[in-house]
Tab-separated table of C-alpha atoms and ligand atoms in Angstrom:
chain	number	residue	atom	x	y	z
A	14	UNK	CA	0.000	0.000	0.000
A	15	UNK	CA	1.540	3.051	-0.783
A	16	UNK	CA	-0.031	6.822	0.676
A	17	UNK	CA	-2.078	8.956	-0.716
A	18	UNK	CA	-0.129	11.473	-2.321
A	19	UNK	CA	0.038	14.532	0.048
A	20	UNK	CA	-1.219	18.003	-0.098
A	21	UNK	CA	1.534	20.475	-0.148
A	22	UNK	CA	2.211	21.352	3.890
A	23	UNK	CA	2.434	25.320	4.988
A	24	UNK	CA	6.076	24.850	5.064
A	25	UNK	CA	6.943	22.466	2.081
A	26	UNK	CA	9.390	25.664	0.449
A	27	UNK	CA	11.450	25.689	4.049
A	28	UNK	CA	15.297	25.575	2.525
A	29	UNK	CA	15.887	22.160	5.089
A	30	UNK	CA	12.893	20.404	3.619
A	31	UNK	CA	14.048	16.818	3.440
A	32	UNK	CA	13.854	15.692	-0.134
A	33	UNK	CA	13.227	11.817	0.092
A	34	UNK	CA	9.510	10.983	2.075
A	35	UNK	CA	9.423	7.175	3.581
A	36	UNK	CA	7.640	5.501	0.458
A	37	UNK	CA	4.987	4.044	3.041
A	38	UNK	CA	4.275	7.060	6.242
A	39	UNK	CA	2.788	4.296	8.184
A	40	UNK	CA	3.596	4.813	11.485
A	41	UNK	CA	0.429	4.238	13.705
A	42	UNK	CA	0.472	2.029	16.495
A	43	UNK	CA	-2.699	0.779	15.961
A	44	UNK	CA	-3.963	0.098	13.154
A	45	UNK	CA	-0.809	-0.010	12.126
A	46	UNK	CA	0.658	-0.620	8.772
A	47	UNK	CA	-0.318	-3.218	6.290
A	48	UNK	CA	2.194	-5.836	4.915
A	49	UNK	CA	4.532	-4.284	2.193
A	50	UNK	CA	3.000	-6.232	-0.505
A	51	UNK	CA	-0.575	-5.857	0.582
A	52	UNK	CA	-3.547	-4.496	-1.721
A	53	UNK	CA	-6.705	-5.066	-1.515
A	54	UNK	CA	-7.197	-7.213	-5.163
A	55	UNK	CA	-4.739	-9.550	-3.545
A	56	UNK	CA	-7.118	-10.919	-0.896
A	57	UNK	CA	-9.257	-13.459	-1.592
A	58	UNK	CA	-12.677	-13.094	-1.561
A	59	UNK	CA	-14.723	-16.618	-2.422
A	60	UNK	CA	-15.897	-16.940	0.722
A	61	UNK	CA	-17.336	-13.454	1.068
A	62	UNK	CA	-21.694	-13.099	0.352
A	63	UNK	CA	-21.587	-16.941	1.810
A	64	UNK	CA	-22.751	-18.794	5.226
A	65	UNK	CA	-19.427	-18.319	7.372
A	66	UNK	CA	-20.857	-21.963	8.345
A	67	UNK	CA	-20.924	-22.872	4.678
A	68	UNK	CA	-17.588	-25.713	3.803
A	69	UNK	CA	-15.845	-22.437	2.392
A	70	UNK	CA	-16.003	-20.487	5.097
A	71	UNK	CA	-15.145	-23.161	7.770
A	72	UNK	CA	-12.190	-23.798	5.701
A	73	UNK	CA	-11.096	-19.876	5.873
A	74	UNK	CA	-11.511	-19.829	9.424
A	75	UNK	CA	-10.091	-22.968	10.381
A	76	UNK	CA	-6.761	-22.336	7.798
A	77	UNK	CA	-6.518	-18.376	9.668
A	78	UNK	CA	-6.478	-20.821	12.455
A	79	UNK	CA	-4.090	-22.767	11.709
A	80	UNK	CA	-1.891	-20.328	10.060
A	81	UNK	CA	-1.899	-18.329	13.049
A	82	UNK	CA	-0.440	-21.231	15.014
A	83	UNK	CA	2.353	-22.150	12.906
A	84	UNK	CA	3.383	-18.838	12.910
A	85	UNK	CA	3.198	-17.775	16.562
A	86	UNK	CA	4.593	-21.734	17.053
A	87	UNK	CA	2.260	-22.377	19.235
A	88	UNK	CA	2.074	-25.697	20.961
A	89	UNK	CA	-0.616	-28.179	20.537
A	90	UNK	CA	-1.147	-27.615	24.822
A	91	UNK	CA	-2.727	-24.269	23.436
A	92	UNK	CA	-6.228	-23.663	21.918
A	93	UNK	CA	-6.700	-20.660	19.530
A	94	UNK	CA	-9.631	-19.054	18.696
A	95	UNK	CA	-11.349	-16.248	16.901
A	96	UNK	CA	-13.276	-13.953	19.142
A	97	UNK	CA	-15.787	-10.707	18.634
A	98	UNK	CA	-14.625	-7.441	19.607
A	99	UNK	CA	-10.574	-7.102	18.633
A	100	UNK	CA	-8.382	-7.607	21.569
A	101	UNK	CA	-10.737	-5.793	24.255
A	102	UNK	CA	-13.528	-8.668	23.348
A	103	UNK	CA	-11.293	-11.360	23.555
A	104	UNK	CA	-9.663	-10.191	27.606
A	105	UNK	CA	-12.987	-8.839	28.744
A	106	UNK	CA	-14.390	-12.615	27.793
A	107	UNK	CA	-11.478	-14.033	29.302
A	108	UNK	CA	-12.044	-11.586	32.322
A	109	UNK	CA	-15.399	-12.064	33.247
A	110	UNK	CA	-15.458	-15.858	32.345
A	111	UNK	CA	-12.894	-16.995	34.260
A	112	UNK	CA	-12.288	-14.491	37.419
A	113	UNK	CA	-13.860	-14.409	41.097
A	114	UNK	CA	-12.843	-18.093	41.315
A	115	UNK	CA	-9.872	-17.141	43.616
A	116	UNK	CA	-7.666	-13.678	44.250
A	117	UNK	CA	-6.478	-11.511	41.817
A	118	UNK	CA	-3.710	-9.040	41.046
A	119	UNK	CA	-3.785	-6.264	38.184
A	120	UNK	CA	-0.648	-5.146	37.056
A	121	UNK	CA	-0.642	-1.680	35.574
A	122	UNK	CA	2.163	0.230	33.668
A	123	UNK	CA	-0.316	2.778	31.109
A	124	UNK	CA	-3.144	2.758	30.048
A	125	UNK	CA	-4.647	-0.633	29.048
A	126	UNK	CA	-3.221	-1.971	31.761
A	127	UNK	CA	-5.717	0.424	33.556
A	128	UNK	CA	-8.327	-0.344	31.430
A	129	UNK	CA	-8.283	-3.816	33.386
A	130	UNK	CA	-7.917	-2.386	36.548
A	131	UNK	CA	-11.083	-0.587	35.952
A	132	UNK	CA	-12.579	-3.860	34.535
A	133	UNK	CA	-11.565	-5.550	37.829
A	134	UNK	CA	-12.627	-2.702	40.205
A	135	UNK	CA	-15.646	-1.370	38.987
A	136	UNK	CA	-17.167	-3.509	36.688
A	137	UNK	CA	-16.644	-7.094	38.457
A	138	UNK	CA	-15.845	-5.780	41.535
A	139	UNK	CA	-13.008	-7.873	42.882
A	140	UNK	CA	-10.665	-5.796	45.153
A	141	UNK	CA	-7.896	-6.482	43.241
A	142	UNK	CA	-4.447	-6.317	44.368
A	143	UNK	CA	-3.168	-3.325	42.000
A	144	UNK	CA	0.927	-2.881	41.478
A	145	UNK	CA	1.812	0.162	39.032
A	146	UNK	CA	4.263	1.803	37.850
A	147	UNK	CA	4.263	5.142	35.945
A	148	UNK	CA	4.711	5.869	32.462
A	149	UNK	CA	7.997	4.888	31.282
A	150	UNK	CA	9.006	1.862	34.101
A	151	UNK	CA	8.004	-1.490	34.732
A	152	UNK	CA	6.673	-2.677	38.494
A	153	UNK	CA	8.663	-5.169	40.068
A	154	UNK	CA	7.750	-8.352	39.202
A	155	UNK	CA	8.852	-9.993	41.696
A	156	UNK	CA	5.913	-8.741	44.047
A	157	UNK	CA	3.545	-10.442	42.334
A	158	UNK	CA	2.067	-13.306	44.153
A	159	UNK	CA	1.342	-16.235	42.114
A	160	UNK	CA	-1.841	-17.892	44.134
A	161	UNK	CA	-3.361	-15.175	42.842
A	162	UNK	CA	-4.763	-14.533	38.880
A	163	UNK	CA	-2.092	-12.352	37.327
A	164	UNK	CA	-3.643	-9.924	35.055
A	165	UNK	CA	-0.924	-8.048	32.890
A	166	UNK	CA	-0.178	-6.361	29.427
A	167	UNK	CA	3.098	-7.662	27.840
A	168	UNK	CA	3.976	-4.661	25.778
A	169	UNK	CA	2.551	-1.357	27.177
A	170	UNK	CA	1.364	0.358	23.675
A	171	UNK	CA	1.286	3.779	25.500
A	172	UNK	CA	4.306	3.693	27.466
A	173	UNK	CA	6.472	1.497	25.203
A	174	UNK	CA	7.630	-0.428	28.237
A	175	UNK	CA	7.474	-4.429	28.061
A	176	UNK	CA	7.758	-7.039	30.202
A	177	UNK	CA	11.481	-8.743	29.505
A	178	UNK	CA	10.012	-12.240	29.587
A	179	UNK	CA	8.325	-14.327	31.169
A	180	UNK	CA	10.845	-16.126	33.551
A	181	UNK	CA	8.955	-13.936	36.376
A	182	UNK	CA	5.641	-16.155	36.034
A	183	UNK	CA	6.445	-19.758	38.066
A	184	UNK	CA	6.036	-23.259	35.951
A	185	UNK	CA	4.218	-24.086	39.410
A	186	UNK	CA	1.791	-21.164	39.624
A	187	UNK	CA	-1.562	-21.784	41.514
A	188	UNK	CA	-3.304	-19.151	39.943
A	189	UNK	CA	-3.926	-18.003	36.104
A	190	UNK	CA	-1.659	-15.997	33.779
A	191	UNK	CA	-3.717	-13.863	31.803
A	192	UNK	CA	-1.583	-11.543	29.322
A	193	UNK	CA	-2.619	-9.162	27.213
A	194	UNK	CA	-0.492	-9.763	24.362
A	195	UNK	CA	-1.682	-7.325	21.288
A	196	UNK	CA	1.183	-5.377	20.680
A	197	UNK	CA	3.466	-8.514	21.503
A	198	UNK	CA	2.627	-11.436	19.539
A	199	UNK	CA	4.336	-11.735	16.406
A	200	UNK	CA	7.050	-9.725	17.866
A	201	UNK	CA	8.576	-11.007	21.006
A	202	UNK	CA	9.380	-15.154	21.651
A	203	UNK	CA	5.955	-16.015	24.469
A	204	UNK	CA	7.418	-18.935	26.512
A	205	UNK	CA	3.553	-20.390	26.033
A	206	UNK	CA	3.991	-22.645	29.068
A	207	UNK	CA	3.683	-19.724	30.836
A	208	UNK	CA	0.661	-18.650	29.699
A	209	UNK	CA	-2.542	-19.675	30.845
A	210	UNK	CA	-4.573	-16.835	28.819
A	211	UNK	CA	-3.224	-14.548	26.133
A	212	UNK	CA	-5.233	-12.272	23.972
A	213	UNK	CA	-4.668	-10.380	20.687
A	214	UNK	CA	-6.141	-8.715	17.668
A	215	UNK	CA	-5.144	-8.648	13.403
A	216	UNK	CA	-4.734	-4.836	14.092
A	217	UNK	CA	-1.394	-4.581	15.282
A	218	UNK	CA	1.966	-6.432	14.143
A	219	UNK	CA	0.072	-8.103	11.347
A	220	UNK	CA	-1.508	-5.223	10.113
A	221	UNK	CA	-4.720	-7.041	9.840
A	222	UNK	CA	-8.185	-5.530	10.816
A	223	UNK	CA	-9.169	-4.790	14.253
A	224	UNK	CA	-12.857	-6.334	14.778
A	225	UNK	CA	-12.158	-9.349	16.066
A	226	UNK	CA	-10.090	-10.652	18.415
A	227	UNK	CA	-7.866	-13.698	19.495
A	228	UNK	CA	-8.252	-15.639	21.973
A	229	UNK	CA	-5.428	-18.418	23.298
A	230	UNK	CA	-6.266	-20.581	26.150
A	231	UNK	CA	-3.868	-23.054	27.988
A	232	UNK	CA	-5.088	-26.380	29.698
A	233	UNK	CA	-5.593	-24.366	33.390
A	234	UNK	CA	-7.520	-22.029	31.521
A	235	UNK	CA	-9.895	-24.726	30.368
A	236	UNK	CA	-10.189	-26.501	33.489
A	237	UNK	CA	-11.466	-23.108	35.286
A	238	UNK	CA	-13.729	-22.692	32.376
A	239	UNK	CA	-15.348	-26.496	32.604
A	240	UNK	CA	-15.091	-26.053	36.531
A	241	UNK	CA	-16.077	-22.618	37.655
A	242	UNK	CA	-18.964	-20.595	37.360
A	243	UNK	CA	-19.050	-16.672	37.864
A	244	UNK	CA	-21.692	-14.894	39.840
A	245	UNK	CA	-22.419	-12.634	37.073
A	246	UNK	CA	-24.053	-12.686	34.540
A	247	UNK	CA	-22.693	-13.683	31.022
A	248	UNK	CA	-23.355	-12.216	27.610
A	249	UNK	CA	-24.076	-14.660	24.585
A	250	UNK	CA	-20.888	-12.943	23.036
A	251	UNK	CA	-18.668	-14.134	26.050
A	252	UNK	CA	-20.101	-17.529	26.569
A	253	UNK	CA	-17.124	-19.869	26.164
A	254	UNK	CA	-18.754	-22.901	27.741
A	255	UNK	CA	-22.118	-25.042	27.035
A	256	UNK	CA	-23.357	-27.559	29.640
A	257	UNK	CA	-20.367	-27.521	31.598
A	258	UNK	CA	-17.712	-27.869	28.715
A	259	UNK	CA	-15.662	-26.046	26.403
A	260	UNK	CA	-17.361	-24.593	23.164
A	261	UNK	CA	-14.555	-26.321	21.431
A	262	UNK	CA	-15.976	-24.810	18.269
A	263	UNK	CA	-14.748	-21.811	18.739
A	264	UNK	CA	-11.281	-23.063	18.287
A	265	UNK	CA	-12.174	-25.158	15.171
A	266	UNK	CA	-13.393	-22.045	13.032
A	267	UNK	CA	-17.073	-22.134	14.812
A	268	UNK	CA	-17.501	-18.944	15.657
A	269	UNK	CA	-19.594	-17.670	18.347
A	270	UNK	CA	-21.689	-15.508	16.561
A	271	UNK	CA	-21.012	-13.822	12.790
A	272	UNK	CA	-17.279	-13.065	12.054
A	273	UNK	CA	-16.088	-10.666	9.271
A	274	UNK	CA	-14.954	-13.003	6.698
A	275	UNK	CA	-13.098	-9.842	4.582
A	276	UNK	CA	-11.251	-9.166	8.035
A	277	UNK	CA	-10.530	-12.759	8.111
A	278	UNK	CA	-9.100	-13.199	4.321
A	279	UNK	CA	-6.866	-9.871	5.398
A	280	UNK	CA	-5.587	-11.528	8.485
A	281	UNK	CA	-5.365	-14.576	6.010
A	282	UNK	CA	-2.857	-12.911	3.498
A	283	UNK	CA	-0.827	-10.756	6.356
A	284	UNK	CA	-0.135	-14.232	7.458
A	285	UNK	CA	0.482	-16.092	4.649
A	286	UNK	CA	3.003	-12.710	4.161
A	287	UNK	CA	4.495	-13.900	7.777
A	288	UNK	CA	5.138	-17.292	6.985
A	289	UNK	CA	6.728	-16.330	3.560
A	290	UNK	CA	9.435	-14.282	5.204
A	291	UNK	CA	10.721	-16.842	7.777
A	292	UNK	CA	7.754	-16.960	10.271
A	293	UNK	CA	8.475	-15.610	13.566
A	294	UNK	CA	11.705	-15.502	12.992
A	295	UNK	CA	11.608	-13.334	10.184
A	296	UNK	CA	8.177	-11.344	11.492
A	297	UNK	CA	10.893	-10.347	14.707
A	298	UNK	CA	13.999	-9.872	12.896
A	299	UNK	CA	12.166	-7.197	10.622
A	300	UNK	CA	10.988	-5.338	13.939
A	301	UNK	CA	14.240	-5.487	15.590
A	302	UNK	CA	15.236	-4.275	12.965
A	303	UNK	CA	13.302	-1.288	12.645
A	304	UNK	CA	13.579	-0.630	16.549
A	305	UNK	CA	17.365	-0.264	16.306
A	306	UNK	CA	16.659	2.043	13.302
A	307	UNK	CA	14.724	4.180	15.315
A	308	UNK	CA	17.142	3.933	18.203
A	309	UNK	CA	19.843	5.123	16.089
A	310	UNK	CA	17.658	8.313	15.281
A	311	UNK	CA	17.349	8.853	18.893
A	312	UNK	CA	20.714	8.567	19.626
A	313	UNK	CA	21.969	11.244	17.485
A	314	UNK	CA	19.322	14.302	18.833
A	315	UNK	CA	20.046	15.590	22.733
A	316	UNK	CA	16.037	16.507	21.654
A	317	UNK	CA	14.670	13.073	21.370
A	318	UNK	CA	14.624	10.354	24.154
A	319	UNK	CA	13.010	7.207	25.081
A	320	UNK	CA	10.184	7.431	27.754
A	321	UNK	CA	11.173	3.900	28.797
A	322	UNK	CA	14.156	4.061	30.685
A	323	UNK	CA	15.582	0.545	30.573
A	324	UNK	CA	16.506	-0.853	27.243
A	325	UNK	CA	15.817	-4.747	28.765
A	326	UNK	CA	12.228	-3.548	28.968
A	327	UNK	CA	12.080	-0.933	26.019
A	328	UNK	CA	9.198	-2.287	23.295
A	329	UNK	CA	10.019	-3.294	19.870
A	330	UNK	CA	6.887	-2.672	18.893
A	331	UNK	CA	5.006	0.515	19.841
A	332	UNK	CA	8.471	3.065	21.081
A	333	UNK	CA	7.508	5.708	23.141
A	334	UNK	CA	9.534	8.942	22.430
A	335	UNK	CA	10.294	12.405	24.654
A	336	UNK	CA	10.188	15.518	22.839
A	337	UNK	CA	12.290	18.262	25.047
A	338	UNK	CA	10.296	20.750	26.521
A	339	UNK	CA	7.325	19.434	24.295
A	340	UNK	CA	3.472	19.999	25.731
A	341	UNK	CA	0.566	18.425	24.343
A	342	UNK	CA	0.263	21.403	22.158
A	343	UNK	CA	3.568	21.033	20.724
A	344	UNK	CA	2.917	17.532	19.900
A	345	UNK	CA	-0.206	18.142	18.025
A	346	UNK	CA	1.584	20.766	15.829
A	347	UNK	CA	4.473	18.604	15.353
A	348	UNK	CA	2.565	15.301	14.410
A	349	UNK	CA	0.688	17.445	12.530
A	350	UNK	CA	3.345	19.179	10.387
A	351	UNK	CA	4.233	15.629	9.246
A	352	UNK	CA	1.337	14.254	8.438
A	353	UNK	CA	0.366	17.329	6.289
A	354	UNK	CA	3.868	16.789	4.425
A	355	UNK	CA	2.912	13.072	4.400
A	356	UNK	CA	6.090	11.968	5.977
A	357	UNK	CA	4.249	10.719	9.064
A	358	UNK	CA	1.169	9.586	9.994
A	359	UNK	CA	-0.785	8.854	13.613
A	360	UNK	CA	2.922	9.552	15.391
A	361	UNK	CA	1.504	11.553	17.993
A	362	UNK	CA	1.654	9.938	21.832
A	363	UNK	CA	-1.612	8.090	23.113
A	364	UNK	CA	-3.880	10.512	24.776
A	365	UNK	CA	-3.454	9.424	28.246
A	366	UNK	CA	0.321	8.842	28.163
A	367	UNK	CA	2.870	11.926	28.836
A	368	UNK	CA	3.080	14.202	25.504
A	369	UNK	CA	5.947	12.532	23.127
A	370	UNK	CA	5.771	10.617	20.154
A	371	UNK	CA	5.067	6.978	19.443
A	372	UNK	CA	6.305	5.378	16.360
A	373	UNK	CA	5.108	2.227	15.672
A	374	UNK	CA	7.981	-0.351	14.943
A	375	UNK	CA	6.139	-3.457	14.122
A	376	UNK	CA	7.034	-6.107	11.174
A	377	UNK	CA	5.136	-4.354	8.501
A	378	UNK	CA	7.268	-1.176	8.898
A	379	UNK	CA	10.197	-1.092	6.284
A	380	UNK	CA	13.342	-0.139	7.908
A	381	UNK	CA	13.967	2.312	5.060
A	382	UNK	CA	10.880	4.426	6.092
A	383	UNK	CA	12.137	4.860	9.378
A	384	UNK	CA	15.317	5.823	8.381
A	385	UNK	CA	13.856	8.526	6.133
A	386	UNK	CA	11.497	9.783	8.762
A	387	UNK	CA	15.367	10.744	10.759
A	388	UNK	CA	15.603	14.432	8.747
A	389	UNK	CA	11.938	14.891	8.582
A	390	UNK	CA	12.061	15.131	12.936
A	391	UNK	CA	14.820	17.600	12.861
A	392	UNK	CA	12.745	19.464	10.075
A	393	UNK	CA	9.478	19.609	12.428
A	394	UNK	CA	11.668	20.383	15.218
A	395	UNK	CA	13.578	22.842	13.588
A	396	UNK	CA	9.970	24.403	11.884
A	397	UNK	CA	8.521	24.485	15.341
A	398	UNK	CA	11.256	26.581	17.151
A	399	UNK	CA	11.530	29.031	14.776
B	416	PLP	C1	-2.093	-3.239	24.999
B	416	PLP	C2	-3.406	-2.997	24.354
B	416	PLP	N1	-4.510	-3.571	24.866
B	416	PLP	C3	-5.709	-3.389	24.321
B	416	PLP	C4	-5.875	-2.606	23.203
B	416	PLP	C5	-7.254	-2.435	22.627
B	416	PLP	O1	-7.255	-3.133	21.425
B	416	PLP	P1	-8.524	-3.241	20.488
B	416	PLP	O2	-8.864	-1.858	20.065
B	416	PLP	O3	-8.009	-4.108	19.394
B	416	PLP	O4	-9.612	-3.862	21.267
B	416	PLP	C6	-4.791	-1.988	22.627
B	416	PLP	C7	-4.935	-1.114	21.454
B	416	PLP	O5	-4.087	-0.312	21.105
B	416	PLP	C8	-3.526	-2.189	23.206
B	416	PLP	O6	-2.441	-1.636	22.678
């Protein structure tokens, strides 16, 4: 996909105008770019105007299915499944299906990490335990106690802060590990043993749609579902269970209720893109890749910095940027500046996270794009101050 060609910005005569614009401005950190070589003739679209219960559309959902497993390398010990409601749906259903059956502990770095604690608080009511941290550092892990459920984001989108791994969750846990893992799948190795719950959507490394969600479920995640019972009551769109056991048609393609079978054929070729490039090996090699490019921009301006403070824990993904001296104001004009010029799009911080930038440094970024965006910052800067 290449972008629409810009409109001339106020200040496209300045004499330091950059020359070269990254080919593809992407830069949002959700959506975030599609694959290189996507377009929308490319996907395929028999199964579209048909039953999603039809043999064609079984056949789309169970192959997204499967080629979302041999990607992530998921292990046979984990169900997959497509979910409604992108990666909110799928960890609110894992939420309110599966807590109140013993303690639980929120862990909270930005802002969707808060989104749970609000989920947990005021919404299912649980007292949780709460450990934060502010924007830009991770809580200590090692506070967490593990016969509780751990609730936790893997890679803070508004901060840019992830966790390192997940040597900090116990092989012999008592309670549940339930990650919210949007911004890290497809970027980061997931020691799946690990993980009792994880939860993603298309939107984000793949550049997929958002819409629906993912939903991956480990054997202790199971056994609560066939063995506990919340208090509350459940929506047909969270109902994972029927008479006691798993809806194990929801892993097999079945979904609960109508899916998006266009989202599903995009999520289809952004990972048949993924496998063609090496898999996960090749989906985190392009990121890393683009993560040290940006790091190298960073580097070289006394203006720029990284909101997360420790590199062991700095995302690959979604990078979180200081701006010196920059208010929210500042921000706005800057982001805007670029976008007008079309060297940048959707840069600006999240809303609730300290004004900066966030550039988005997921797979479907090309390195080169990032590299060319380097003169373009000094340009804004440079516009702004004068
Ligand atoms: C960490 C995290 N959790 C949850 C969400 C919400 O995702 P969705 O809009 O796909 O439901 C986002 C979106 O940016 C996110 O980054």
């Amino acid at each position: 996909m290449t972008a629409t060609k810009p409109h001339a910005g106020v200040l496209s005569a300045h004499p330091d105008r950059p020359t070269r614009l990254p080919a593809r401005p992407f830069f949002s950190s959700g959506p975030c770019a599609k694959p290189p070589t996507w377009s929308p003739d490319k996907l395929a679209t028999q199964s579209l105007g048909r039953s999603h219960r039809a043999k064609i559309g079984k056949t789309r959902l169970q192959l997204c299915i499967d080629l979302m497993r041999e990607v992530l390398q998921l292990p046979d010990s984990h169900r997959i499944g497509i979910v409604p409601g992108s990666d909110t749906g799928a960890f609110e259903m894992a939420m309110w299906t599966m807590l109140g059956a013993r303690p639980v502990t929120t862990l909270a770095w930005e802002s969707f990490g808060e989104g749970w604690v609000t989920d947990a608080v005021k919404q299912l009511k649980l007292d949780p335990t709460v450990i934060r941290a502010d924007y830009g550092a991770l809580p200590d892990l090692a506070l967490v106690d593990w016969t509780n459920d751990v609730l936790f984001t893997w890679n803070g989108t508004t901060s840019g802060v992830r966790v390192p791994n997940a040597d900090w969750i116990p092989a012999d846990r008592a309670g549940l590990s339930f990650a919210d893992a949007t911004s890290a799948v497809f970027a980061y190795d997931i020691d799946w043993a690990k993980i009792d719950v994880a939860t993603f959507s298309w939107q984000k490394v793949l550049g997929g749609e958002g819409a629906h969600g993912v939903l991956i479920l480990g054997p202790r995640a199971v056994e609560r579902l066939e063995n506990y019972a919340p208090a509350w009551p459940l929506p047909k769109v969270f109902r994972l269970t029927a008479k006691g056991k798993l809806a194990d048609g929801v892993f097999k393609g079945e979904t609960i209720n109508t899916p998006s079978m266009l989202a599903v054929e995009d999520a289809i070729f952004a990972l048949e893109w993924a496998r063609d490039l090496g898999g996960l090996a090749g989906l985190k090699a392009r990121s890393d890749a683009n993560a040290a490019a940006l790091d190298a921009i960073v580097a070289k301006r006394d203006w720029l910095g990284h909101l997360a403070a420790d590199p062991a824990t700095r995302s690959k993904t979604s990078v979180c940027l200081t701006v010196e001296g920059a208010d929210e104001d500042f921000i706005k004009k800057f982001a805007a500046l670029l976008e007008a010029e079309g060297a940048a799009f959707d840069i600006a911080g999240y809303r609730d996270a300290p004004p900066g930038l966030r550039i988005w440094c997921g797979a479907t970024v090309d390195t080169a794009d990032l590299e060319a965006l380097g003169p373009w910052l000094d340009w804004a800067w440079a516009a702004l101050k004068a």
